[in-house]
Short mmCIF file of C-alpha atoms in Angstrom, two decimals:
data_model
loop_
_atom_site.label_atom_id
_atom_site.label_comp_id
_atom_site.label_asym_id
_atom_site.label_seq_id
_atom_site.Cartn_x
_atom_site.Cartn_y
_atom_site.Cartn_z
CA UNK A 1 149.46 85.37 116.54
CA UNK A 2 146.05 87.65 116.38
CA UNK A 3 146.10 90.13 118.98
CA UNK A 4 143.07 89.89 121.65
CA UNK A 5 141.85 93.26 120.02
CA UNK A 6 141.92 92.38 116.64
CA UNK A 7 140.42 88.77 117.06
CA UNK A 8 137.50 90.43 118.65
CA UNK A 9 136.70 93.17 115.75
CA UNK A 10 137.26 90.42 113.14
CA UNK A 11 134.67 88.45 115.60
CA UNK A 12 132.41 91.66 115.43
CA UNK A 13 132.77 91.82 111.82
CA UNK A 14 131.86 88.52 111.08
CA UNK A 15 128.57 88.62 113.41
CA UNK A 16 127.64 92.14 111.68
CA UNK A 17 127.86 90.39 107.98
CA UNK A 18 125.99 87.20 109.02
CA UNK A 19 123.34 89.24 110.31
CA UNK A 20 119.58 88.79 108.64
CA UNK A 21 118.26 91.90 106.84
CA UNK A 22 115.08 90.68 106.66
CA UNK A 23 114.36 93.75 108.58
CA UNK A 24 115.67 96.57 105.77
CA UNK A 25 113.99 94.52 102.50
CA UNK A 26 111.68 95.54 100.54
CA UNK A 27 108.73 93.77 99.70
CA UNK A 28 105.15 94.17 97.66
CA UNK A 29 102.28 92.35 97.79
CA UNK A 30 100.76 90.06 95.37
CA UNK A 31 98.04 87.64 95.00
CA UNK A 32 98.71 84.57 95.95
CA UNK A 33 95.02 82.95 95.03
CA UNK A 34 91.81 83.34 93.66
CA UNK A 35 89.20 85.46 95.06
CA UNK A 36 86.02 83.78 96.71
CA UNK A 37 82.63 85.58 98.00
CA UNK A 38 82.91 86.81 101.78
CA UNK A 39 79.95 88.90 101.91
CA UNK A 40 77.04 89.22 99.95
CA UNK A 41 74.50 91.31 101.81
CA UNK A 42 70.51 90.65 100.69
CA UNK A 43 68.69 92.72 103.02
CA UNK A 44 70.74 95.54 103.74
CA UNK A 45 71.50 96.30 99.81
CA UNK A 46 72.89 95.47 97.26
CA UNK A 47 77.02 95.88 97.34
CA UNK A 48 79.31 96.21 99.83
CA UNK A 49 81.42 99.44 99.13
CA UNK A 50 84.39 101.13 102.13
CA UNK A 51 84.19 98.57 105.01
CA UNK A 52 86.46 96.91 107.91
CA UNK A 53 87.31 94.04 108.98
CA UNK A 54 87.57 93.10 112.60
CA UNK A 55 87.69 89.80 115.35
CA UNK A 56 84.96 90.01 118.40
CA UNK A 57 85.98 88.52 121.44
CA UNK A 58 85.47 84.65 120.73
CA UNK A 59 87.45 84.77 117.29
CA UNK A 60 84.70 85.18 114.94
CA UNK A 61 85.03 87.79 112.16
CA UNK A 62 82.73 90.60 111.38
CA UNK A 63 82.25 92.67 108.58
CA UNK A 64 80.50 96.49 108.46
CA UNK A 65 80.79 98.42 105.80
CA UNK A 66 79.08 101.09 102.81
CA UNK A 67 75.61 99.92 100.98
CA UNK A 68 72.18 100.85 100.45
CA UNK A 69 68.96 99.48 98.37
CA UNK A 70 70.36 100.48 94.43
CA UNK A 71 72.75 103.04 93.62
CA UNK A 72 73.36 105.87 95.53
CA UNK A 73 75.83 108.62 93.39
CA UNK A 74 75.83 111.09 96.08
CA UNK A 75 75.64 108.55 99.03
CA UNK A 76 72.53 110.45 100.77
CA UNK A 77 71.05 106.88 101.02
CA UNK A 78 73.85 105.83 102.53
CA UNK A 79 72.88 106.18 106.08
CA UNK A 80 73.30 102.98 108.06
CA UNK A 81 76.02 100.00 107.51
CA UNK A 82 76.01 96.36 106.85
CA UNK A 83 77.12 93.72 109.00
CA UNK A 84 78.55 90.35 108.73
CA UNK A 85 79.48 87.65 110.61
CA UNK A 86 81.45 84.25 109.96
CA UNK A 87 84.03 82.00 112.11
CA UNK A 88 86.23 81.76 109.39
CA UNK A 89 87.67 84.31 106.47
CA UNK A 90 87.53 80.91 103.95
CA UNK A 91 84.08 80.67 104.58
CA UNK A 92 80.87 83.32 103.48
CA UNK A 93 79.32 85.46 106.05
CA UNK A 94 76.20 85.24 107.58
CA UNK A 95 74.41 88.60 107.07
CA UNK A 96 73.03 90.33 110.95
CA UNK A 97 70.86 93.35 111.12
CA UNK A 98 72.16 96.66 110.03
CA UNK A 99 74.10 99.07 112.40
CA UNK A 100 73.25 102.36 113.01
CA UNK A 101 69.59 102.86 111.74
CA UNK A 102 67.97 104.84 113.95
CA UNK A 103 70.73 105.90 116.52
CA UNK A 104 71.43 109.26 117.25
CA UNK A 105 74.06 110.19 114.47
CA UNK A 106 71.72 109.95 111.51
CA UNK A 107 74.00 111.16 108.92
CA UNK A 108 75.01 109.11 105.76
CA UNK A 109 77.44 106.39 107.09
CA UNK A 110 80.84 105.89 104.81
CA UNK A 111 83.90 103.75 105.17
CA UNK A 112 83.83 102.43 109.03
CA UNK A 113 87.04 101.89 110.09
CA UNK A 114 87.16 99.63 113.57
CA UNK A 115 90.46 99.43 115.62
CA UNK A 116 90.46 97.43 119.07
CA UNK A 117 92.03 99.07 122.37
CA UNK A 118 92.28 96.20 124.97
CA UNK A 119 89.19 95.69 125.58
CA UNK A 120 87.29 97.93 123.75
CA UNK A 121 86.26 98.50 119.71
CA UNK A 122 86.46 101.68 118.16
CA UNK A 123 84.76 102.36 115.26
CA UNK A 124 85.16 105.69 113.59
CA UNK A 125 83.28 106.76 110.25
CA UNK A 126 82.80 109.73 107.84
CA UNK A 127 81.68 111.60 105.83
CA UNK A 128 82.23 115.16 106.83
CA UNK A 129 82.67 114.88 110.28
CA UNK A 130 84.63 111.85 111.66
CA UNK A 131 81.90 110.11 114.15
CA UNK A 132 83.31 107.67 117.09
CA UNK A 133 81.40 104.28 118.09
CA UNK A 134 82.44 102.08 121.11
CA UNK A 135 81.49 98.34 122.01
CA UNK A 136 82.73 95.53 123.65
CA UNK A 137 81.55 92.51 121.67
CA UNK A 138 81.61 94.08 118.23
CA UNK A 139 77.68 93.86 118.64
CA UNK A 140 76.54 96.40 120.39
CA UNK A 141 78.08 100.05 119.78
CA UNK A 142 77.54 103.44 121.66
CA UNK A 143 77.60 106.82 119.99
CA UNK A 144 80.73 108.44 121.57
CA UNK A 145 79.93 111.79 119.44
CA UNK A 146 82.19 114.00 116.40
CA UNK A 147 85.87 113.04 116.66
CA UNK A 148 87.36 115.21 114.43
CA UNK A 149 84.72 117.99 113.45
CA UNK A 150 83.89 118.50 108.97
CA UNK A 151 87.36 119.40 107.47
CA UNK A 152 85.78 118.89 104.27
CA UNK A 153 82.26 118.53 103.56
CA UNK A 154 83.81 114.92 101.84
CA UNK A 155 86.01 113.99 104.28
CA UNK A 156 86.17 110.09 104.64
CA UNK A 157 87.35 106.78 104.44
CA UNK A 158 89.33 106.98 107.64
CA UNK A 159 91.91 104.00 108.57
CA UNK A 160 93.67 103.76 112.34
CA UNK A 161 97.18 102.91 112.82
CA UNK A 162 98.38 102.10 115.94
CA UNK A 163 101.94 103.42 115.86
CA UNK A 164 103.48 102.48 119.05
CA UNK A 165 101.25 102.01 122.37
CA UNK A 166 99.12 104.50 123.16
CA UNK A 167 100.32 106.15 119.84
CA UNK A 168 97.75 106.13 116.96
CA UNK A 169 98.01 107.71 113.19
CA UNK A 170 94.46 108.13 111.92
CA UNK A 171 94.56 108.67 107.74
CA UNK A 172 91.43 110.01 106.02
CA UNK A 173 90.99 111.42 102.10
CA UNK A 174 91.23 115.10 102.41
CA UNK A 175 90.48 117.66 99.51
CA UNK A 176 93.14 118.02 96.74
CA UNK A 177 93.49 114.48 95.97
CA UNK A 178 95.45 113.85 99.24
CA UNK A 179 95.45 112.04 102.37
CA UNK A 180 95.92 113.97 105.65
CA UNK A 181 96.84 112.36 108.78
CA UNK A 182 96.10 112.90 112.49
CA UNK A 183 97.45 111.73 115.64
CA UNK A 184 95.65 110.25 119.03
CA UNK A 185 97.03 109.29 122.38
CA UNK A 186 93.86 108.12 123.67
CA UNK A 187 91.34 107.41 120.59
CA UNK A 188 89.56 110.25 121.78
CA UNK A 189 90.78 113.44 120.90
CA UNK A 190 92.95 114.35 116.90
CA UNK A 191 95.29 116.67 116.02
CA UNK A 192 96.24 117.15 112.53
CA UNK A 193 99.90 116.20 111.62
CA UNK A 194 99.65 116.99 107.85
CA UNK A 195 99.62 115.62 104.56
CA UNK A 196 100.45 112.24 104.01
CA UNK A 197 100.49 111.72 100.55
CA UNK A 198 99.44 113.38 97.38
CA UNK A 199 98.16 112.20 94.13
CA UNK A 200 98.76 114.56 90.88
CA UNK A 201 98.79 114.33 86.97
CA UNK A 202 99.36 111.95 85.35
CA UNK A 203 97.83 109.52 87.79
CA UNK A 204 94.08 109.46 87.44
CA UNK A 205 92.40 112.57 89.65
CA UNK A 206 89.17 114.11 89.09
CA UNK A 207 90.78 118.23 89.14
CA UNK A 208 87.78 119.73 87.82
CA UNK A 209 85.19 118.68 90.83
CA UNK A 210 86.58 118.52 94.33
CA UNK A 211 85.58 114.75 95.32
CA UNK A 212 89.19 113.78 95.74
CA UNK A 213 90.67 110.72 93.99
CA UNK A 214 92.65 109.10 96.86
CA UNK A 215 90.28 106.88 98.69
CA UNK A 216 90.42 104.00 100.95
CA UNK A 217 93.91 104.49 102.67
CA UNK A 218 95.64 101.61 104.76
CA UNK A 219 98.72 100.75 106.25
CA UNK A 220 100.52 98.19 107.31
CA UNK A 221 104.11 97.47 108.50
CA UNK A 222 106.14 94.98 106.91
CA UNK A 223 109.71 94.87 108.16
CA UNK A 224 111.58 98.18 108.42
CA UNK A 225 108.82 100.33 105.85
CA UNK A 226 105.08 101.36 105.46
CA UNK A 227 102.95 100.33 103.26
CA UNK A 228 99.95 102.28 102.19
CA UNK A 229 97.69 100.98 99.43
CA UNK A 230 95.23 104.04 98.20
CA UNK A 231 92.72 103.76 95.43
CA UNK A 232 93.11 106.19 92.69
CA UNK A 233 89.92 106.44 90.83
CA UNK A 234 88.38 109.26 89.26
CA UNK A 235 85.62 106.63 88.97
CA UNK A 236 86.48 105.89 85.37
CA UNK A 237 85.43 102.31 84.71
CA UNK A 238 89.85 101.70 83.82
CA UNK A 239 90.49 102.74 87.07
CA UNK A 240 87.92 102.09 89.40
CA UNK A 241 90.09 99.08 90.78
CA UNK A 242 93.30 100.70 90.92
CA UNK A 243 94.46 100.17 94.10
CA UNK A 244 98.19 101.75 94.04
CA UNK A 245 101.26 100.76 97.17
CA UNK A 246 103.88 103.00 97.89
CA UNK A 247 106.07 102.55 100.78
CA UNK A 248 108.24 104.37 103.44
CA UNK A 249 109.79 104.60 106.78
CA UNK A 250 108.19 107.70 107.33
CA UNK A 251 104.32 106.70 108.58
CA UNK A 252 103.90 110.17 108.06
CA UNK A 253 105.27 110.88 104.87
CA UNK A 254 103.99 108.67 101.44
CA UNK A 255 105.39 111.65 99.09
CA UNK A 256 103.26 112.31 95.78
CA UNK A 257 102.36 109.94 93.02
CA UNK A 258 102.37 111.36 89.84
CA UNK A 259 102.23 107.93 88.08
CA UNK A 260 105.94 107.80 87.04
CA UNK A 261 105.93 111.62 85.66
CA UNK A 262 107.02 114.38 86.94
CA UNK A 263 107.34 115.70 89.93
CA UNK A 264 106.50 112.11 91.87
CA UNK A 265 108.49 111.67 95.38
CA UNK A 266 106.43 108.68 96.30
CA UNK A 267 108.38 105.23 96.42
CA UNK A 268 105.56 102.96 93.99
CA UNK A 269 105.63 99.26 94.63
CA UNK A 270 102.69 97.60 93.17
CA UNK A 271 99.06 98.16 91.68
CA UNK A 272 96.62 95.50 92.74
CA UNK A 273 93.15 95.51 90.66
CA UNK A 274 90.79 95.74 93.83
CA UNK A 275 88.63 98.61 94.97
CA UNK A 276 88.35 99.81 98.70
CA UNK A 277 90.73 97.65 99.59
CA UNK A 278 91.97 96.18 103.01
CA UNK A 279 94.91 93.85 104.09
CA UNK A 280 93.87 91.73 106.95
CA UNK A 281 96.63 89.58 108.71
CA UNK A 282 94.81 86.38 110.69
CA UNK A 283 96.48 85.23 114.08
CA UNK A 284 97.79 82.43 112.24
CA UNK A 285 100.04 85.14 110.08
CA UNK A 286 98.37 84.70 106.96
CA UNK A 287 98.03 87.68 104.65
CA UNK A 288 94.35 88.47 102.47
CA UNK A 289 93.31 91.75 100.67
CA UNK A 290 89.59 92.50 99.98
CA UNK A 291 87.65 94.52 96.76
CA UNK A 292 84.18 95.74 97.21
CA UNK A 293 82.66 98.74 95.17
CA UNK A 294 78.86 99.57 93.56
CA UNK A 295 77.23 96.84 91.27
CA UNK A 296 77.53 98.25 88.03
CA UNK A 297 81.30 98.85 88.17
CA UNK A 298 84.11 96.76 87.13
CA UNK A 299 85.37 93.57 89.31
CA UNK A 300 88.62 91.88 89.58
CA UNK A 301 88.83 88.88 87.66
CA UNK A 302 86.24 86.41 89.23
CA UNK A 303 84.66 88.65 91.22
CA UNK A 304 80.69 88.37 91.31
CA UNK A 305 79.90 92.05 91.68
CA UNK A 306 77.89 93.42 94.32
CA UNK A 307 80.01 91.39 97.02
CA UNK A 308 82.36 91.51 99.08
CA UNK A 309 85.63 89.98 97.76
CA UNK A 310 88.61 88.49 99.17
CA UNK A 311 91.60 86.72 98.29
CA UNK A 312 95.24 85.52 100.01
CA UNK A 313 98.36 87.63 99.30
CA UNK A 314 101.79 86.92 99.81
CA UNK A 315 104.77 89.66 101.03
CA UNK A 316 107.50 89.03 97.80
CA UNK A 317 110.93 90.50 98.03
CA UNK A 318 110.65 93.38 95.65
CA UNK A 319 112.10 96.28 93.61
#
């Protein structure tokens, strides 16, 4: 006869086992498709470089992001953004009227980042100084002034990560080929945490000029880790769509990539060939990663350049 005592931790025991552990795999992200045009702009310019993704209030999906008329090496023409608009991420945008020409933050305009906070957008942007927009319909956008004043006279490419409510991580490219990251409780006011990850040799940095190789952060959650995806370009044409994932369970923490040599702490997952790239997760729970970048640099693989790409990804258990 089983004692009441033991029957009940072999009853424990068996639960514990049987338990899913979906929570504690690992995953990375691969294509799952091909890519198709969601943005072309004709008006604005003529690419779509750093940009964001975001749903107004009736569901239909806009676009803002980086271009200008040609080329623009040091971005000084880069001083408004470019806006799209379509129902549907499977279908091309229609292109609206530019944002910000004329408003009273005329400084060059890079990598908007837009975050919603019940009912309100956000919409910060670099470089420099981080610069704070507010609307309600995704339309219409007020100038809420400098929310984290010039660490770095190139500091950019900010994404927001809402960590737990009324808990947000901002990350941002910060000199010396790393990414710092700040914290909010209100959207309003940053404090720096630290560094969040850090990009050295053998992995492809620029060390000789201070631009700083690791652009376009983002993160997402995907069971128990983090996943940030960084492009590390030295704007070599081999690397120009290297978008690298490492993961953790520290949203503050990424470690260094050193490309597999020495001294790298950074757990690598994946690279994806895609260039500023975002991971956008519809209310139906399907997964797509974008590419944009200037006209005259490499593509992914079907990719008419100039646009705005983007294609479906799937979460596979991984390494």
């Amino acid at each position: 006869m089983i004692r009441p005592r033991i029957r009940f931790l072999l009853l424990f025991f068996s639960l514990w086992v049987c338990l899913p552990v979906s929570a504690q795999e690992k995953f990375q992200p691969a294509l799952a498709g091909p890519w198709h045009t969601l943005f072309a702009p004709k008006n604005s310019g003529d690419y779509i470089n750093d940009h964001t993704l975001f749903q107004d209030p009736q569901g239909n999906w806009h676009l803002i992001g980086i271009t200008s008329p040609g080329l623009s090496w040091t971005g000084l023409d880069e001083r408004y953004f470019a806006h799209g608009i379509s129902p549907s991420l499977d279908q091309e945008m229609t292109e609206l009227d530019p944002l910000f020409k004329g408003t009273p933050d005329r400084r060059r305009k890079w990598a908007p980042h837009v975050i919603k906070d019940q009912d309100v957008y956000h919409l910060f942007a670099g470089p420099g100084s981080i610069r704070h927009f507010t609307s309600r319909n995704g339309l219409d956008w007020n100038y809420e002034g400098v929310a984290i004043a010039k660490p770095w006279w190139n500091f950019r490419d900010t994404m927001v990560l809402e960590l737990s409510p009324g808990h947000w991580l901002m990350y941002a490219t910060d000199q010396g080929d790393r990414l710092s990251v700040y914290e909010s409780d209100d959207l309003f006011t940053w404090r720096r945490h630290g560094t969040a990850f850090r990009a050295v040799r053998p992995a492809p940095i620029w060390g000789w000029i201070p631009i700083s190789a690791t652009e376009s952060p983002f993160v997402v959650k995907v069971g128990d880790y983090y996943y940030l995806s960084v492009c590390l370009t030295n704007y070599g044409r081999k690397t120009y769509t290297n978008t690298v994932i490492v993961r953790s369970k520290d949203p503050f923490d990424f470690g260094t990539y050193a490309a597999g040599g020495p001294g790298e702490t950074a757990e690598y997952v994946t690279t994806l060939p895609a260039h500023c790239a975002e991971f956008i997760q519809d209310r139906q729970g399907n997964w797509y990663i974008t590419s944009g970048g200037w006209k005259n640099y490499p593509t992914p693989a079907g990719v008419k350049p100039g646009t705005l790409a983007i294609a479906p990804i799937k979460w596979e258990a991984g390494p």
